CSV table of C-alpha atoms in Angstrom, one decimal:
chain,number,residue,atom,x,y,z
A,1,UNK,CA,107.8,116.0,73.9
A,2,UNK,CA,108.9,114.1,70.8
A,3,UNK,CA,106.4,112.4,68.5
A,4,UNK,CA,107.9,109.0,69.4
A,5,UNK,CA,107.4,109.6,73.1
A,6,UNK,CA,103.8,110.8,72.5
A,7,UNK,CA,103.1,107.6,70.6
A,8,UNK,CA,104.5,105.4,73.3
A,9,UNK,CA,102.5,107.2,76.0
A,10,UNK,CA,99.4,106.6,73.9
A,11,UNK,CA,99.9,102.9,73.5
A,12,UNK,CA,96.7,101.4,74.8
A,13,UNK,CA,97.1,98.7,77.5
A,14,UNK,CA,95.3,95.6,76.7
A,15,UNK,CA,95.3,95.0,80.4
A,16,UNK,CA,93.8,98.3,81.4
A,17,UNK,CA,92.0,96.5,84.2
A,18,UNK,CA,95.3,96.0,86.0
A,19,UNK,CA,94.5,98.6,88.6
A,20,UNK,CA,94.1,95.6,90.9
A,21,UNK,CA,97.9,95.6,91.1
A,22,UNK,CA,97.6,98.6,93.3
A,23,UNK,CA,95.7,101.8,93.2
A,24,UNK,CA,96.9,104.4,90.7
A,25,UNK,CA,98.9,107.4,91.9
A,26,UNK,CA,98.8,111.0,90.8
A,27,UNK,CA,101.8,112.4,89.0
A,28,UNK,CA,103.3,115.8,89.6
A,29,UNK,CA,106.3,117.9,88.7
A,30,UNK,CA,107.0,118.5,92.4
A,31,UNK,CA,110.1,117.0,94.0
A,32,UNK,CA,109.8,113.5,95.3
A,33,UNK,CA,108.3,112.9,98.8
A,34,UNK,CA,110.5,113.7,101.7
A,35,UNK,CA,110.0,110.2,103.2
A,36,UNK,CA,112.5,108.9,100.6
A,37,UNK,CA,115.3,110.8,102.3
A,38,UNK,CA,117.0,111.6,99.0
A,39,UNK,CA,117.8,114.9,97.4
A,40,UNK,CA,117.9,113.3,93.9
A,41,UNK,CA,114.8,114.1,91.8
A,42,UNK,CA,116.2,114.7,88.3
A,43,UNK,CA,118.1,112.5,85.9
A,44,UNK,CA,120.8,115.1,85.6
A,45,UNK,CA,121.5,115.0,89.4
A,46,UNK,CA,122.7,111.4,89.0
A,47,UNK,CA,126.0,109.9,87.8
A,48,UNK,CA,124.2,107.6,85.4
A,49,UNK,CA,125.1,106.4,81.9
A,50,UNK,CA,123.3,108.7,79.5
A,51,UNK,CA,121.9,107.8,77.1
A,52,UNK,CA,121.3,104.2,78.2
A,53,UNK,CA,122.9,101.8,75.7
A,54,UNK,CA,121.9,98.4,77.1
A,55,UNK,CA,118.6,97.7,78.9
A,56,UNK,CA,117.4,94.5,80.7
A,57,UNK,CA,113.7,94.1,81.3
A,58,UNK,CA,112.5,91.5,83.8
A,59,UNK,CA,108.8,91.0,83.9
A,60,UNK,CA,107.9,88.6,86.7
A,61,UNK,CA,104.8,86.4,86.2
A,62,UNK,CA,102.4,85.4,88.9
A,63,UNK,CA,98.7,84.8,89.4
A,64,UNK,CA,97.1,87.2,91.9
A,65,UNK,CA,94.5,85.4,94.0
A,66,UNK,CA,90.8,86.4,93.7
A,67,UNK,CA,91.3,88.1,90.3
A,68,UNK,CA,90.7,87.2,86.7
A,69,UNK,CA,93.7,89.1,85.4
A,70,UNK,CA,96.3,87.3,83.4
A,71,UNK,CA,99.4,86.2,85.3
A,72,UNK,CA,101.3,87.5,82.2
A,73,UNK,CA,100.2,91.1,82.9
A,74,UNK,CA,103.8,92.4,83.3
A,75,UNK,CA,104.7,91.4,79.7
A,76,UNK,CA,102.6,94.2,78.2
A,77,UNK,CA,104.3,97.1,80.1
A,78,UNK,CA,107.7,95.4,79.3
A,79,UNK,CA,106.9,95.5,75.6
A,80,UNK,CA,106.0,99.2,75.9
A,81,UNK,CA,109.3,100.0,77.6
A,82,UNK,CA,111.2,97.9,75.1
A,83,UNK,CA,109.7,100.1,72.3
A,84,UNK,CA,110.4,103.3,74.2
A,85,UNK,CA,114.1,102.5,74.8
A,86,UNK,CA,114.7,101.3,71.3
A,87,UNK,CA,112.9,104.3,69.6
A,88,UNK,CA,114.1,107.0,71.9
A,89,UNK,CA,117.7,105.9,72.6
A,90,UNK,CA,118.4,103.2,70.0
A,91,UNK,CA,119.3,101.0,72.9
A,92,UNK,CA,120.0,97.3,72.8
A,93,UNK,CA,117.1,95.9,74.8
A,94,UNK,CA,116.9,92.3,76.2
A,95,UNK,CA,113.8,90.9,77.9
A,96,UNK,CA,113.6,87.8,80.1
A,97,UNK,CA,110.7,85.5,79.5
A,98,UNK,CA,108.7,83.0,81.5
A,99,UNK,CA,110.0,84.0,85.0
A,100,UNK,CA,107.5,82.1,87.2
A,101,UNK,CA,109.8,81.5,90.2
A,102,UNK,CA,113.1,82.7,91.5
A,103,UNK,CA,114.7,79.5,90.3
A,104,UNK,CA,113.6,80.6,86.8
A,105,UNK,CA,115.2,84.0,87.4
A,106,UNK,CA,118.5,82.6,88.5
A,107,UNK,CA,118.7,80.1,85.7
A,108,UNK,CA,118.3,82.8,83.1
A,109,UNK,CA,120.4,85.6,84.6
A,110,UNK,CA,123.3,83.3,85.4
A,111,UNK,CA,123.6,82.6,81.7
A,112,UNK,CA,123.8,86.3,81.0
A,113,UNK,CA,126.4,86.8,83.8
A,114,UNK,CA,128.6,84.1,82.3
A,115,UNK,CA,128.7,86.2,79.2
A,116,UNK,CA,130.1,89.1,81.3
A,117,UNK,CA,127.4,91.4,80.0
A,118,UNK,CA,126.3,94.4,82.0
A,119,UNK,CA,123.3,96.8,81.5
A,120,UNK,CA,122.8,100.5,82.0
A,121,UNK,CA,119.2,99.8,83.2
A,122,UNK,CA,117.9,96.7,84.9
A,123,UNK,CA,114.1,97.1,85.3
A,124,UNK,CA,111.8,94.7,87.2
A,125,UNK,CA,108.1,94.7,86.6
A,126,UNK,CA,106.1,92.8,89.1
A,127,UNK,CA,103.9,92.6,92.1
A,128,UNK,CA,105.7,93.9,95.2
A,129,UNK,CA,105.8,95.1,98.7
A,130,UNK,CA,108.0,96.7,101.3
A,131,UNK,CA,110.5,93.8,101.0
A,132,UNK,CA,110.7,93.8,97.3
A,133,UNK,CA,109.4,92.0,94.2
A,134,UNK,CA,107.0,89.1,94.7
A,135,UNK,CA,106.6,85.8,92.9
A,136,UNK,CA,104.5,82.7,93.7
A,137,UNK,CA,106.0,81.0,96.8
A,138,UNK,CA,108.1,78.1,95.6
A,139,UNK,CA,110.3,75.5,97.3
A,140,UNK,CA,114.0,75.9,96.6
A,141,UNK,CA,115.3,73.3,99.1
A,142,UNK,CA,113.9,70.3,100.9
A,143,UNK,CA,115.2,67.2,102.7
A,144,UNK,CA,113.9,64.3,104.8
A,145,UNK,CA,116.2,63.8,107.8
A,146,UNK,CA,116.0,60.6,109.8
A,147,UNK,CA,117.7,59.9,113.1
A,148,UNK,CA,116.6,56.7,114.8
A,149,UNK,CA,112.9,56.8,115.1
A,150,UNK,CA,112.8,60.6,114.7
A,151,UNK,CA,112.1,61.9,111.2
A,152,UNK,CA,111.8,65.5,110.1
A,153,UNK,CA,110.9,66.9,106.7
A,154,UNK,CA,112.2,70.4,106.1
A,155,UNK,CA,111.2,72.6,103.2
A,156,UNK,CA,112.5,76.1,102.4
A,157,UNK,CA,110.6,78.3,100.0
A,158,UNK,CA,110.5,82.0,99.0
A,159,UNK,CA,108.3,84.5,97.3
A,160,UNK,CA,110.7,87.4,98.0
A,161,UNK,CA,114.4,86.9,98.0
A,162,UNK,CA,115.7,86.9,101.6
A,163,UNK,CA,112.4,85.9,103.2
A,164,UNK,CA,112.6,82.1,103.9
A,165,UNK,CA,109.4,80.3,104.5
A,166,UNK,CA,110.1,77.2,106.6
A,167,UNK,CA,107.8,74.2,106.7
A,168,UNK,CA,108.7,71.3,109.1
A,169,UNK,CA,106.9,68.0,109.6
A,170,UNK,CA,108.1,65.8,112.4
A,171,UNK,CA,107.0,62.3,113.1
A,172,UNK,CA,108.0,59.0,114.9
A,173,UNK,CA,108.8,56.3,112.4
A,174,UNK,CA,107.9,53.6,115.0
A,175,UNK,CA,104.4,54.9,115.6
A,176,UNK,CA,102.7,53.8,112.4
A,177,UNK,CA,104.8,52.0,109.7
A,178,UNK,CA,102.3,52.7,106.9
A,179,UNK,CA,102.4,56.5,107.6
A,180,UNK,CA,106.3,56.3,107.8
A,181,UNK,CA,106.5,54.4,104.5
A,182,UNK,CA,104.2,56.9,102.8
A,183,UNK,CA,106.4,59.8,104.0
A,184,UNK,CA,109.6,58.0,102.9
A,185,UNK,CA,108.4,57.5,99.4
A,186,UNK,CA,106.1,60.5,98.8
A,187,UNK,CA,107.8,63.5,100.6
A,188,UNK,CA,109.2,65.0,97.4
A,189,UNK,CA,105.7,65.2,96.0
A,190,UNK,CA,104.7,67.6,98.8
A,191,UNK,CA,107.0,70.4,97.5
A,192,UNK,CA,104.5,72.0,95.0
A,193,UNK,CA,101.7,72.0,97.6
A,194,UNK,CA,100.8,74.9,100.0
A,195,UNK,CA,101.2,74.2,103.7
A,196,UNK,CA,97.4,74.0,104.3
A,197,UNK,CA,97.2,71.5,101.4
A,198,UNK,CA,100.0,69.4,102.9
A,199,UNK,CA,98.2,69.4,106.3
A,200,UNK,CA,94.9,68.4,104.7
A,201,UNK,CA,96.5,65.5,102.9
A,202,UNK,CA,98.4,64.1,105.8
A,203,UNK,CA,95.4,64.6,108.2
A,204,UNK,CA,93.3,62.6,105.7
A,205,UNK,CA,95.9,59.8,105.7
A,206,UNK,CA,96.1,60.0,109.5
A,207,UNK,CA,92.3,59.6,109.7
A,208,UNK,CA,92.5,56.4,107.7
A,209,UNK,CA,95.3,54.9,109.7
A,210,UNK,CA,95.0,56.0,113.2
A,211,UNK,CA,92.1,54.6,115.3
A,212,UNK,CA,89.7,57.0,117.1
A,213,UNK,CA,89.5,56.9,120.9
A,214,UNK,CA,85.9,56.0,121.2
A,215,UNK,CA,85.7,56.7,124.9
A,216,UNK,CA,87.1,60.2,124.3
A,217,UNK,CA,84.7,60.7,121.4
A,218,UNK,CA,81.7,59.6,123.4
A,219,UNK,CA,82.7,61.9,126.2
A,220,UNK,CA,82.9,65.1,124.0
A,221,UNK,CA,80.8,64.2,121.0
A,222,UNK,CA,78.0,62.0,122.1
A,223,UNK,CA,74.6,62.3,120.5
A,224,UNK,CA,73.4,64.1,123.6
A,225,UNK,CA,76.2,66.6,123.5
A,226,UNK,CA,75.6,67.3,119.8
A,227,UNK,CA,71.9,67.6,120.0
A,228,UNK,CA,72.1,71.3,120.7
A,229,UNK,CA,74.3,72.0,117.6
A,230,UNK,CA,73.1,72.1,114.1
A,231,UNK,CA,74.5,72.6,110.6
A,232,UNK,CA,78.0,73.9,110.3
A,233,UNK,CA,78.4,74.2,114.1
A,234,UNK,CA,77.7,70.5,114.5
A,235,UNK,CA,80.2,69.6,111.7
A,236,UNK,CA,82.8,71.9,113.3
A,237,UNK,CA,82.3,70.2,116.7
A,238,UNK,CA,82.7,66.7,115.1
A,239,UNK,CA,85.9,67.7,113.3
A,240,UNK,CA,87.3,69.2,116.6
A,241,UNK,CA,86.4,65.9,118.4
A,242,UNK,CA,88.1,63.9,115.8
A,243,UNK,CA,91.3,65.9,116.2
A,244,UNK,CA,91.1,65.8,120.0
A,245,UNK,CA,90.3,62.1,120.2
A,246,UNK,CA,92.7,60.7,117.6
A,247,UNK,CA,96.4,60.6,118.5
A,248,UNK,CA,98.3,62.5,115.9
A,249,UNK,CA,100.9,60.9,113.7
A,250,UNK,CA,102.8,64.1,112.9
A,251,UNK,CA,103.4,67.7,113.9
A,252,UNK,CA,103.5,70.4,111.2
A,253,UNK,CA,105.0,73.9,111.8
A,254,UNK,CA,105.5,77.0,109.6
A,255,UNK,CA,107.6,80.1,110.1
A,256,UNK,CA,109.2,82.9,108.2
A,257,UNK,CA,112.9,83.7,108.7
A,258,UNK,CA,115.4,86.1,107.2
A,259,UNK,CA,117.9,84.3,104.9
A,260,UNK,CA,121.0,86.5,104.4
A,261,UNK,CA,122.3,83.8,102.0
A,262,UNK,CA,119.3,84.0,99.7
A,263,UNK,CA,119.1,87.8,99.8
A,264,UNK,CA,122.8,88.2,99.0
A,265,UNK,CA,122.5,85.6,96.3
A,266,UNK,CA,119.8,87.9,94.7
A,267,UNK,CA,121.7,91.2,95.2
A,268,UNK,CA,124.9,89.6,93.8
A,269,UNK,CA,123.1,89.0,90.5
A,270,UNK,CA,121.9,92.6,90.5
A,271,UNK,CA,125.5,93.9,91.0
A,272,UNK,CA,126.7,91.6,88.2
A,273,UNK,CA,123.9,92.6,85.8
A,274,UNK,CA,124.1,96.4,86.4
A,275,UNK,CA,127.0,98.5,85.2
A,276,UNK,CA,128.7,100.6,88.0
A,277,UNK,CA,127.0,103.7,86.5
A,278,UNK,CA,123.8,102.0,85.8
A,279,UNK,CA,120.3,101.9,87.5
A,280,UNK,CA,118.2,99.2,89.1
A,281,UNK,CA,114.5,100.0,88.9
A,282,UNK,CA,111.8,98.1,90.7
A,283,UNK,CA,108.5,98.7,89.0
A,284,UNK,CA,106.1,97.5,91.7
A,285,UNK,CA,104.2,98.7,94.7
A,286,UNK,CA,106.1,100.2,97.7
A,287,UNK,CA,109.8,99.5,97.0
A,288,UNK,CA,110.5,103.2,97.7
A,289,UNK,CA,108.0,103.4,100.6
A,290,UNK,CA,109.0,103.8,104.2
A,291,UNK,CA,107.6,100.9,106.2
A,292,UNK,CA,105.3,101.8,109.2
A,293,UNK,CA,107.3,101.9,112.3
A,294,UNK,CA,104.7,100.0,114.3
A,295,UNK,CA,102.2,97.4,113.3
A,296,UNK,CA,99.5,95.8,115.4
A,297,UNK,CA,100.1,92.4,114.0
A,298,UNK,CA,103.4,91.0,112.9
A,299,UNK,CA,103.2,90.0,109.2
A,300,UNK,CA,105.4,88.4,106.7
A,301,UNK,CA,106.5,91.8,105.3
A,302,UNK,CA,108.9,94.4,106.6
A,303,UNK,CA,111.3,91.8,107.8
A,304,UNK,CA,114.2,92.7,105.6
A,305,UNK,CA,114.2,96.5,105.6
A,306,UNK,CA,113.7,96.6,109.4
A,307,UNK,CA,116.5,94.0,110.0
A,308,UNK,CA,120.2,94.6,110.6
A,309,UNK,CA,121.0,93.0,107.1
A,310,UNK,CA,123.5,95.0,105.1
A,311,UNK,CA,123.9,97.6,107.9
A,312,UNK,CA,120.1,98.0,108.4
A,313,UNK,CA,117.5,98.9,109.4
A,314,UNK,CA,116.9,100.7,106.1
A,315,UNK,CA,114.4,103.4,105.2
A,316,UNK,CA,113.0,101.4,102.2
A,317,UNK,CA,113.7,98.5,100.0
A,318,UNK,CA,115.5,100.7,97.4
A,319,UNK,CA,117.8,102.0,100.2
A,320,UNK,CA,118.6,98.4,101.2
A,321,UNK,CA,119.3,97.3,97.6
A,322,UNK,CA,121.4,100.3,96.8
A,323,UNK,CA,123.5,99.9,99.9
A,324,UNK,CA,124.0,96.2,99.2
A,325,UNK,CA,124.8,96.4,95.5
A,326,UNK,CA,126.5,99.8,95.3
A,327,UNK,CA,124.2,100.8,92.5
A,328,UNK,CA,121.7,103.7,92.1
A,329,UNK,CA,118.3,102.2,92.8
A,330,UNK,CA,114.8,103.6,92.2
A,331,UNK,CA,111.2,102.5,92.8
A,332,UNK,CA,107.7,104.0,93.4
A,333,UNK,CA,106.6,105.3,96.8
A,334,UNK,CA,103.2,103.8,97.5
A,335,UNK,CA,100.9,101.9,95.0
A,336,UNK,CA,101.4,101.5,91.3
A,337,UNK,CA,99.5,100.2,88.4
A,338,UNK,CA,101.0,98.7,85.2
A,339,UNK,CA,100.5,102.1,83.5
A,340,UNK,CA,102.1,103.9,86.4
A,341,UNK,CA,105.3,101.9,86.1
A,342,UNK,CA,105.6,102.7,82.4
A,343,UNK,CA,105.0,106.4,83.0
A,344,UNK,CA,107.4,106.6,85.8
A,345,UNK,CA,110.3,105.1,83.8
A,346,UNK,CA,109.6,107.3,80.8
A,347,UNK,CA,109.3,110.5,82.9
A,348,UNK,CA,112.6,109.6,84.6
A,349,UNK,CA,114.4,109.0,81.4
A,350,UNK,CA,112.9,112.3,80.1
A,351,UNK,CA,114.5,114.2,82.9
A,352,UNK,CA,111.2,115.2,84.5
A,353,UNK,CA,111.0,115.2,88.3
A,354,UNK,CA,108.0,113.4,89.6
A,355,UNK,CA,106.2,112.7,92.8
A,356,UNK,CA,106.2,109.3,94.5
A,357,UNK,CA,109.5,108.0,92.9
A,358,UNK,CA,112.3,107.3,95.3
A,359,UNK,CA,115.8,107.5,93.8
A,360,UNK,CA,118.6,106.4,96.1
A,361,UNK,CA,122.4,106.4,95.6
A,362,UNK,CA,124.7,104.0,97.6
A,363,UNK,CA,125.7,106.8,99.9
A,364,UNK,CA,122.1,107.7,100.8
A,365,UNK,CA,121.0,106.8,104.4
């Protein structure tokens, strides 16, 4: 191992507590796990540009709930990889900055694409899951639609490209003119809010505007009926009675759908950014993992790779992206820390086979 590589591997992480990203994995010189379904485990097995001349690093910024870690954690491993590529290969390295949402990502990469610049390595560093890199969920489209007395607010947002989070709020404009006027003038202000926050705000307004059915309330929440309840149970019963005995002014629904338009918009940027003999690398948790075939509860993950999109279902997210972009794609199997991501990239570029890294070519099924 060269002295430069040794120095890079010894660079201390100021964010060593970042094991909260995911649990660390154990490295090995064994061939990659069979679940990847690929026979490629060494750099020399692949038709990649060597040495890499141009590298694009994309650290995605997001705050992980219930942690004290910096939302900028991904910038430190990006700086380490920047030093590695420059010192080891004398590569021209570009790093994107302040990517807090997918809108930020598209704004920056579209400027690069307009310059008709391609890269031998495009490397994401981020939180992730079975369906790819994750950013804070953000609204990318919203509209208030009015037809007669029927009004509908629609919001589309995404945390992972291709998974569309839909929020809909429907109401009758003739039911309460004050509520309708509020929605007509304030609906754009709801975009930065989470669905529970939107509901809490509008229910508070509804409580001020909509009279309580006192007969209903006395029937279900009279002093006698509440005498057997105390503390939090009593408060919960009161809240339930208010919901039951006050005619609602609106209906709010949420859902998650596959958006082929958004997914192909994302993968089109990857194809444009990555040279035909280049590599797309997702430094996150589970891009190379095979999703469980059966889950007891349907969650918001595993929609894309289990769907028919791009000829699916696909074994993993790297299989899906490789099939869609026509580029070699790689990413960890299982969990990864920030240090894991750096080590996996360096081991790959050093020609060392490693466990828990899935490498997929466009022809791999």
